[in-house]
């Protein structure tokens, strides 16, 4: 596969790099400590088009391909994975899900506001008893004629308190199992919809993660996405693309940690020479560089599969599995290369190490990616 980037793709990559350096880097340590992400910064990401990258221009998006999106995700994630998870959820779960499966009136009502960053969205599948085992939904959406009555709890929802639009997966026909699940558009402020306290996390601390509680929330029927019972398929199809975004996030974290480690190893001296001259350090850098390039190839391949209309659930799962393992490994080694400095916040690598871990957990753990991959190759 030829991954020569077009002029436009190079421009987007550079724009994301510039934004990450000038706007994200200055406050990244503070956001990690305070667990707050300023609304103005999110609005700036919207104004620059990062929140609706693949959405058709007709709905306020940038109309770009998936490869451009992963290039931007990689650059943003090198500096701030809390910002990039917001970008990933809004682009590949919320906007893509709505644009691909929503009705025209749903798109008019929600998509333009989401793709321009006027508001952001959340994707709500996980529950206390339904994480990896996503078909075990306990949240119910009972059909009451012109509306659904929503009851239950969602866990770990990214953008939980900052989002205005929530795509909520819930069980309508229990007897039909996963074929009786629906996806509903829920708005912040609907009566009976409560947002739980913010989770105090290991990493991506600038991203707001909350549980959501639904007590008899009336959701109009016109807010259902797709046919009755399409909700689980909706979630799976949407997540297949979402995983490419998280794979790109993992790639960015790995590349960011590697770049810092390489730079540091060329200035830090021990035993009369730069530490990069010690083979133990040089070989770590060689391993990092090689694995990052391999991860990048998998991520680009998955993006190109999506752009060329090929099936991308296998390539997306492989990209996420591998890139997230590389992110974790690379970030740990980057801390090691920094020695004691690696353990303090100012050098950024300890944060990248904490942020890397989540990429092995959300949008399907590494074990779940292996289930998706193995089922696909065995079936074929
Ligand atoms: N596309 C379309 N349909 C799909 C599909 C896909 N990629 N994957 C599965 N399906 C369909 C299956 O075909 C099946 O439908 P039929 O019975 O009609 O054929 C149905 O979904 C159920 O599939 P399985 O029988 O394979 O279901 P399972 O119970 O064995 O579980 C699983 C499959 C892949 C493990 C799934 O439960 C899963 O992906 N779990 C992980 C959940 C996850 O990724 N959560 C992420 C939450 S969002 C998030 O995390 C965001 C964030 O952090 C930022
Ligand atoms: P479990 O499913 O309980 O898994 C526990 C362990 O068992 C894992 O190692 C898992 O891999 C392993 N395991 C489980 N089943 C199997 C099996 N069959 N074979 C082998 N191993 C298995 N969810 C959303 O819906 N929306 C969001 O926006 C969102 N954002 C998140 C943000 C953060 C910061 C976090 C931490 C989570 C987020 N999640 C979100 C939830 C996330 O997707 C789940 O945490 C994840 O899918 C795992 O589910 P679980 O936590 O219930 O773990």
Coordinates of C-alpha atoms and ligand atoms in Angstrom, one line a residue:
X1 CA 0.0 0.0 0.0
X2 CA 1.3 3.4 -0.9
X3 CA 0.9 5.9 1.9
X4 CA 2.3 8.9 0.1
X5 CA 0.4 11.8 1.6
X6 CA -1.3 14.4 -0.6
X7 CA -0.7 18.1 -0.3
X8 CA -4.0 18.4 1.6
X9 CA -3.2 15.6 4.0
X10 CA 0.3 17.1 4.7
X11 CA -1.4 20.5 5.4
X12 CA -3.8 18.9 7.9
X13 CA -1.0 17.1 9.6
X14 CA 0.9 20.4 9.9
X15 CA -2.2 22.3 11.2
X16 CA -2.7 19.7 13.9
X17 CA 1.0 19.8 14.8
X18 CA 0.9 23.6 15.1
X19 CA -2.3 23.6 17.1
X20 CA -0.9 20.9 19.5
X21 CA 2.3 22.9 20.0
X22 CA 0.8 26.4 20.3
X23 CA -2.6 25.7 22.0
X24 CA -2.5 22.3 23.7
X25 CA 1.1 22.1 25.0
X26 CA 1.1 25.3 27.2
X27 CA -1.7 24.1 29.6
X28 CA -1.4 20.4 29.3
X29 CA 0.2 19.8 32.8
X30 CA -2.4 22.0 34.5
X31 CA -5.3 20.3 32.8
X32 CA -3.9 16.9 33.9
X33 CA -3.7 18.2 37.4
X34 CA -7.0 20.0 37.7
X35 CA -8.9 17.5 35.5
X36 CA -10.5 20.4 33.7
X37 CA -10.6 21.2 30.0
X38 CA -11.5 24.8 29.2
X39 CA -14.5 25.2 26.9
X40 CA -12.7 27.9 24.9
X41 CA -10.0 25.4 23.9
X42 CA -12.7 22.9 22.8
X43 CA -14.4 25.7 20.8
X44 CA -11.1 26.5 19.1
X45 CA -10.7 22.9 18.1
X46 CA -14.2 23.2 16.6
X47 CA -13.4 26.4 14.8
X48 CA -10.3 24.8 13.2
X49 CA -12.5 21.9 12.0
X50 CA -11.0 19.1 14.3
X51 CA -14.4 18.1 15.7
X52 CA -16.2 17.2 12.5
X53 CA -13.3 16.3 10.2
X54 CA -15.0 13.6 8.2
X55 CA -18.5 15.1 8.2
X56 CA -19.9 16.4 4.9
X57 CA -19.5 20.1 4.4
X58 CA -23.3 20.4 4.0
X59 CA -23.5 19.6 7.8
X60 CA -20.7 22.0 8.8
X61 CA -17.9 19.4 8.6
X62 CA -14.6 19.5 6.8
X63 CA -15.4 16.6 4.4
X64 CA -12.0 14.9 4.8
X65 CA -11.0 11.3 4.5
X66 CA -10.2 9.0 7.4
X67 CA -6.4 9.1 6.7
X68 CA -6.5 12.9 7.2
X69 CA -8.4 12.3 10.5
X70 CA -5.8 9.8 11.8
X71 CA -3.0 12.2 10.8
X72 CA -4.6 14.9 12.9
X73 CA -5.3 12.4 15.8
X74 CA -1.7 11.3 15.8
X75 CA -0.4 14.9 16.1
X76 CA -2.8 16.0 18.8
X77 CA -2.2 12.8 20.8
X78 CA 1.6 13.4 20.8
X79 CA 0.8 16.3 23.1
X80 CA -2.6 15.9 24.8
X81 CA -4.5 12.6 24.7
X82 CA -7.4 14.2 26.7
X83 CA -8.0 16.6 23.8
X84 CA -7.7 13.8 21.3
X85 CA -10.2 11.5 22.9
X86 CA -12.7 14.3 22.7
X87 CA -11.9 14.6 19.0
X88 CA -12.1 10.9 18.5
X89 CA -15.4 10.4 20.3
X90 CA -17.0 13.4 18.6
X91 CA -15.8 12.5 15.1
X92 CA -15.8 8.7 14.8
X93 CA -18.5 7.7 17.2
X94 CA -21.0 10.5 17.5
X95 CA -20.8 12.4 14.1
X96 CA -20.1 9.3 12.0
X97 CA -22.9 7.4 13.7
X98 CA -25.4 10.2 13.1
X99 CA -24.3 11.0 9.6
X100 CA -24.3 7.4 8.5
X101 CA -27.4 6.1 10.1
X102 CA -29.4 9.2 11.2
X103 CA -32.5 10.6 9.5
X104 CA -32.3 13.9 7.6
X105 CA -34.1 15.7 10.4
X106 CA -31.7 14.2 13.1
X107 CA -28.8 15.4 11.0
X108 CA -30.2 18.9 10.6
X109 CA -31.0 19.2 14.3
X110 CA -27.8 17.7 15.8
X111 CA -25.0 17.1 13.3
X112 CA -24.1 20.7 12.3
X113 CA -23.8 21.8 15.9
X114 CA -21.7 18.8 16.7
X115 CA -19.4 19.0 13.7
X116 CA -18.6 22.6 14.2
X117 CA -17.9 22.1 17.9
X118 CA -20.8 24.4 19.0
X119 CA -21.7 21.4 21.2
X120 CA -20.0 18.0 21.7
X121 CA -21.4 14.5 21.9
X122 CA -21.0 11.4 23.9
X123 CA -21.4 7.7 23.0
X124 CA -23.0 5.7 25.8
X125 CA -22.7 1.9 25.6
X126 CA -20.9 0.7 28.7
X127 CA -22.7 -0.1 31.9
X128 CA -21.7 -1.4 35.3
X129 CA -22.4 -5.0 34.1
X130 CA -21.9 -4.5 30.4
X131 CA -18.4 -3.4 29.5
X132 CA -16.7 -6.0 27.3
X133 CA -19.9 -8.0 27.4
X134 CA -21.8 -5.3 25.6
X135 CA -24.9 -7.3 24.7
X136 CA -25.8 -7.6 28.4
X137 CA -27.5 -4.2 28.4
X138 CA -29.5 -3.5 31.5
X139 CA -30.6 0.0 30.6
X140 CA -34.1 -0.2 29.2
X141 CA -35.9 1.9 26.6
X142 CA -39.6 0.9 26.9
X143 CA -41.8 1.7 23.9
X144 CA -44.6 4.0 25.0
X145 CA -46.2 5.0 21.8
X146 CA -44.7 8.3 20.7
X147 CA -41.7 8.0 23.1
X148 CA -39.4 5.6 24.8
X149 CA -39.0 5.6 28.6
X150 CA -35.4 5.3 29.5
X151 CA -34.2 3.8 32.8
X152 CA -30.7 2.7 33.9
X153 CA -27.1 3.7 34.4
X154 CA -24.2 4.1 31.9
X155 CA -20.6 4.0 33.1
X156 CA -17.4 5.7 32.1
X157 CA -18.9 8.1 29.6
X158 CA -16.3 10.3 27.9
X159 CA -17.5 13.9 27.6
X160 CA -20.0 12.9 30.3
X161 CA -20.5 16.4 31.7
X162 CA -19.4 18.6 28.7
X163 CA -21.6 16.9 26.1
X164 CA -25.0 18.2 25.1
X165 CA -25.9 15.2 22.8
X166 CA -25.7 11.6 24.0
X167 CA -26.1 8.5 21.8
X168 CA -27.5 6.0 24.3
X169 CA -27.8 2.3 23.7
X170 CA -30.6 0.6 25.6
X171 CA -32.7 -2.6 25.6
X172 CA -36.2 -2.3 24.3
X173 CA -37.3 -6.0 23.6
X174 CA -35.5 -8.1 26.3
X175 CA -36.7 -11.3 24.7
X176 CA -34.9 -10.5 21.4
X177 CA -31.5 -10.2 23.1
X178 CA -29.1 -8.0 21.1
X179 CA -31.6 -7.8 18.3
X180 CA -34.0 -5.9 20.7
X181 CA -31.5 -3.1 21.4
X182 CA -32.0 0.5 20.3
X183 CA -29.8 3.6 20.0
X184 CA -31.5 6.9 21.1
X185 CA -30.4 10.5 20.9
X186 CA -30.7 12.0 24.4
X187 CA -30.2 15.7 25.2
X188 CA -28.7 17.1 28.3
X189 CA -31.4 18.6 30.5
X190 CA -34.1 16.1 29.6
X191 CA -36.2 15.5 32.7
X192 CA -34.8 12.5 34.7
X193 CA -31.4 12.6 33.2
X194 CA -28.6 13.0 35.8
X195 CA -24.9 13.2 35.5
X196 CA -22.8 11.4 38.1
X197 CA -19.6 12.7 39.7
X198 CA -16.4 12.9 37.6
X199 CA -14.1 9.9 37.8
X200 CA -10.7 10.6 39.3
X201 CA -8.5 8.8 36.8
X202 CA -4.9 7.5 36.2
X203 CA -4.6 9.2 32.8
X204 CA -6.5 11.3 30.3
X205 CA -7.3 13.4 33.3
X206 CA -8.3 16.4 31.2
X207 CA -11.1 14.3 29.7
X208 CA -14.4 14.3 31.8
X209 CA -15.5 10.7 32.4
X210 CA -18.9 10.3 34.2
X211 CA -21.6 7.8 34.9
X212 CA -25.0 8.8 33.6
X213 CA -28.3 8.0 35.3
X214 CA -31.6 7.8 33.6
X215 CA -34.8 7.9 35.6
X216 CA -38.0 7.6 33.5
X217 CA -36.5 9.9 30.8
X218 CA -39.0 10.4 28.0
X219 CA -37.2 10.2 24.7
X220 CA -39.2 11.1 21.6
X221 CA -39.6 8.2 19.0
X222 CA -38.1 10.4 16.3
X223 CA -34.8 10.3 18.3
X224 CA -34.3 6.6 17.6
X225 CA -31.4 5.9 15.2
X226 CA -32.3 3.4 12.5
X227 CA -35.0 0.7 12.6
X228 CA -36.4 -0.8 15.8
X229 CA -33.7 -3.2 17.1
X230 CA -30.8 -1.7 15.1
X231 CA -29.1 -0.4 18.3
X232 CA -26.5 -3.1 18.8
X233 CA -25.5 -3.2 15.2
X234 CA -25.3 0.6 15.3
X235 CA -22.9 0.4 18.2
X236 CA -20.7 -2.3 16.7
X237 CA -20.5 -0.7 13.2
X238 CA -19.7 2.7 14.8
X239 CA -17.1 1.2 17.1
X240 CA -15.3 -0.5 14.2
X241 CA -14.4 3.0 12.9
X242 CA -13.9 4.4 16.4
X243 CA -11.2 1.9 17.0
X244 CA -9.2 3.4 14.1
X245 CA -9.3 6.8 15.9
X246 CA -8.1 5.3 19.2
X247 CA -5.4 3.4 17.3
X248 CA -4.3 6.7 16.0
X249 CA -4.4 8.1 19.5
X250 CA -2.2 5.3 20.7
X251 CA 0.2 5.9 17.8
X252 CA 0.4 9.5 18.7
X253 CA 1.2 8.8 22.4
X254 CA 3.9 6.4 21.3
X255 CA 5.4 8.8 18.8
X256 CA 5.2 11.7 21.3
X257 CA 7.0 9.7 24.0
X258 CA 9.6 8.5 21.5
X259 CA 10.4 12.0 20.2
X260 CA 10.9 13.3 23.7
X261 CA 13.1 10.3 24.6
X262 CA 15.2 10.7 21.4
X263 CA 15.8 14.4 22.0
X264 CA 16.7 13.9 25.7
X265 CA 19.1 11.0 24.9
X266 CA 21.1 13.4 22.7
X267 CA 21.7 16.0 25.4
X268 CA 21.8 14.1 28.6
X269 CA 25.3 12.9 29.4
X270 CA 26.6 10.1 31.6
X271 CA 30.1 8.6 31.7
X272 CA 31.4 11.4 29.5
X273 CA 29.1 10.9 26.6
X274 CA 25.5 11.5 25.5
X275 CA 23.3 8.6 26.8
X276 CA 22.2 7.9 23.1
X277 CA 25.8 6.6 22.7
X278 CA 25.2 3.8 25.2
X279 CA 24.0 0.8 23.2
X280 CA 21.4 0.0 25.9
X281 CA 19.7 3.3 25.2
X282 CA 20.3 3.3 21.4
X283 CA 18.7 -0.2 21.1
X284 CA 15.7 1.0 23.1
X285 CA 15.3 3.9 20.6
X286 CA 15.7 1.4 17.7
X287 CA 12.9 -0.8 19.1
X288 CA 10.7 2.2 19.6
X289 CA 11.2 3.5 16.1
X290 CA 10.6 0.2 14.5
X291 CA 7.5 -0.6 16.4
X292 CA 6.0 2.9 15.9
X293 CA 6.5 2.6 12.2
X294 CA 4.8 -0.9 12.2
X295 CA 1.9 0.6 14.2
X296 CA 1.7 3.5 11.8
X297 CA 1.4 1.2 8.8
X298 CA -1.4 -0.7 10.5
X299 CA -3.3 2.5 11.4
X300 CA -2.9 4.0 7.9
X301 CA -4.0 0.7 6.4
X302 CA -7.1 0.6 8.5
X303 CA -7.9 4.2 7.5
X304 CA -7.3 3.5 3.9
X305 CA -9.6 0.4 4.1
X306 CA -12.3 2.6 5.4
X307 CA -11.7 5.3 2.7
X308 CA -11.7 2.8 -0.1
X309 CA -14.9 1.1 1.0
X310 CA -13.3 -2.2 2.2
X311 CA -14.2 -3.9 5.4
X312 CA -12.2 -2.3 8.2
X313 CA -13.4 -4.1 11.4
X314 CA -10.4 -6.5 11.2
X315 CA -7.8 -4.0 10.2
X316 CA -9.1 -1.5 12.7
X317 CA -9.0 -4.0 15.5
X318 CA -5.4 -5.0 14.6
X319 CA -4.4 -1.4 14.4
X320 CA -5.9 -0.7 17.9
X321 CA -4.4 -3.9 19.4
X322 CA -0.9 -3.3 18.2
X323 CA -0.7 0.5 18.5
X324 CA -2.0 0.5 22.1
X325 CA 0.6 -2.2 23.1
X326 CA 3.3 -0.1 21.4
X327 CA 2.0 3.1 23.1
X328 CA 2.3 1.5 26.6
X329 CA 5.7 -0.1 25.9
X330 CA 7.2 3.0 24.3
X331 CA 5.9 5.3 27.0
X332 CA 7.4 3.1 29.8
X333 CA 10.8 3.1 28.0
X334 CA 10.6 6.8 27.4
X335 CA 10.3 7.3 31.2
X336 CA 13.3 5.0 31.6
X337 CA 15.4 6.9 29.2
X338 CA 14.7 10.1 31.1
X339 CA 15.9 8.5 34.4
X340 CA 14.7 10.5 37.4
X341 CA 13.5 13.4 35.2
X342 CA 11.1 10.9 33.6
X343 CA 9.3 10.6 36.9
X344 CA 8.5 14.3 37.2
X345 CA 5.7 16.1 35.4
X346 CA 7.7 18.8 33.6
X347 CA 9.2 16.2 31.2
X348 CA 5.8 15.1 30.0
X349 CA 6.7 11.4 29.6
X350 CA 5.2 10.2 32.9
X351 CA 1.8 11.7 31.7
X352 CA 2.1 10.0 28.3
X353 CA 2.8 6.7 30.2
X354 CA -0.4 7.2 32.3
X355 CA -2.4 8.2 29.2
X356 CA -1.1 5.2 27.2
X357 CA -2.8 2.7 29.4
X358 CA -6.4 3.7 28.5
X359 CA -5.8 2.9 24.9
X360 CA -5.6 -0.8 25.9
X361 CA -8.9 -0.6 27.7
X362 CA -11.5 1.7 26.0
X363 CA -13.3 1.0 22.7
X364 CA -12.8 -2.7 23.4
X365 CA -9.9 -4.0 25.6
X366 CA -6.9 -5.7 24.0
X367 CA -8.5 -9.0 24.8
X368 CA -11.7 -8.0 23.0
X369 CA -9.6 -6.9 19.9
X370 CA -8.1 -10.4 19.9
X371 CA -11.7 -11.9 20.0
X372 CA -12.6 -9.7 17.0
X373 CA -9.4 -10.5 15.1
X374 CA -9.5 -14.3 15.8
X375 CA -13.2 -14.6 15.0
X376 CA -12.6 -12.8 11.7
X377 CA -9.6 -14.9 10.6
X378 CA -11.1 -18.2 11.7
X379 CA -14.3 -17.5 9.9
X380 CA -12.5 -16.6 6.7
Ligands
LIG1 N1 -20.4 -4.8 12.5 C1 -21.6 -5.1 12.4 N2 -22.2 -6.1 13.2 C2 -21.4 -6.6 14.1 C3 -20.1 -6.3 14.3 C4 -19.5 -5.3 13.4 N3 -18.3 -4.9 13.5 N4 -19.6 -7.0 15.3 C5 -20.6 -7.7 15.8 N5 -21.7 -7.5 15.1 C6 -23.0 -8.1 15.2 C7 -22.9 -9.6 15.0 O1 -23.0 -9.9 13.6 C8 -24.1 -10.1 15.8 O2 -25.3 -9.9 15.0 P1 -26.1 -11.2 14.4 O3 -26.5 -12.1 15.5 O4 -27.3 -10.6 13.7 O5 -25.1 -11.8 13.4 C9 -24.2 -9.2 16.9 O6 -23.4 -8.0 16.6 C10 -23.6 -9.7 18.2 O7 -22.3 -10.1 17.9 P2 -21.6 -11.3 18.7 O8 -22.4 -12.5 18.7 O9 -20.2 -11.4 18.1 O10 -21.6 -10.7 20.2 P3 -20.7 -11.1 21.4 O11 -21.6 -11.0 22.6 O12 -19.9 -12.3 21.2 O13 -19.7 -9.8 21.6 C11 -18.0 -8.3 21.0 C12 -19.0 -9.3 20.5 C13 -17.1 -8.0 19.8 C14 -17.1 -8.9 22.1 C15 -18.7 -7.0 21.5 O14 -19.5 -7.2 22.6 C16 -17.7 -5.9 21.8 O15 -17.3 -5.2 20.9 N6 -17.4 -5.6 23.1 C17 -16.6 -4.5 23.5 C18 -17.4 -3.3 23.8 C19 -16.7 -2.0 23.5 O16 -15.9 -1.9 22.6 N7 -17.1 -0.9 24.2 C20 -16.6 0.3 23.9 C21 -17.5 1.4 24.5 S1 -17.3 3.0 23.8 C22 -15.8 3.6 24.4 O17 -15.1 2.9 25.0 C23 -15.5 5.0 24.0 C24 -14.3 5.5 24.6 O18 -13.8 5.0 25.5 C25 -13.7 6.7 24.2
LIG2 P1 -14.6 -5.9 31.9 O1 -15.5 -6.2 30.7 O2 -15.1 -6.2 33.2 O3 -13.2 -6.6 31.7 C1 -12.3 -6.9 32.7 C2 -11.1 -7.6 32.2 O4 -11.6 -8.9 31.7 C3 -10.5 -6.9 31.0 O5 -9.1 -7.2 31.0 C4 -11.1 -7.6 29.8 O6 -10.3 -7.6 28.6 C5 -11.2 -9.1 30.3 N1 -12.3 -9.8 29.6 C6 -13.6 -9.6 29.7 N2 -14.3 -10.5 28.9 C7 -13.3 -11.3 28.3 C8 -13.4 -12.4 27.4 N3 -14.5 -12.8 26.9 N4 -12.2 -12.9 27.1 C9 -11.0 -12.5 27.6 N5 -10.9 -11.5 28.4 C10 -12.1 -10.9 28.8 N6 -17.7 3.4 27.4 C11 -18.6 4.0 26.6 O7 -19.6 3.4 26.3 N7 -18.5 5.2 26.2 C12 -17.4 6.0 26.6 O8 -17.3 7.2 26.2 C13 -16.4 5.4 27.4 N8 -15.3 6.1 27.8 C14 -14.4 5.5 28.7 C15 -13.4 6.3 29.2 C16 -12.6 5.8 30.2 C17 -11.5 6.6 30.8 C18 -12.7 4.4 30.6 C19 -11.9 3.8 31.7 C20 -13.7 3.7 30.0 C21 -14.5 4.2 29.1 N9 -15.6 3.4 28.5 C22 -16.6 4.0 27.8 C23 -15.8 2.1 29.0 C24 -14.8 1.1 28.3 O9 -15.2 0.9 27.0 C25 -14.9 -0.2 29.1 O10 -14.2 0.1 30.3 C26 -14.2 -1.4 28.4 O11 -15.0 -1.7 27.3 C27 -14.0 -2.6 29.3 O12 -15.2 -2.9 30.0 P2 -15.1 -3.1 31.6 O13 -14.5 -1.9 32.2 O14 -16.5 -3.4 32.1 O15 -14.2 -4.3 31.8

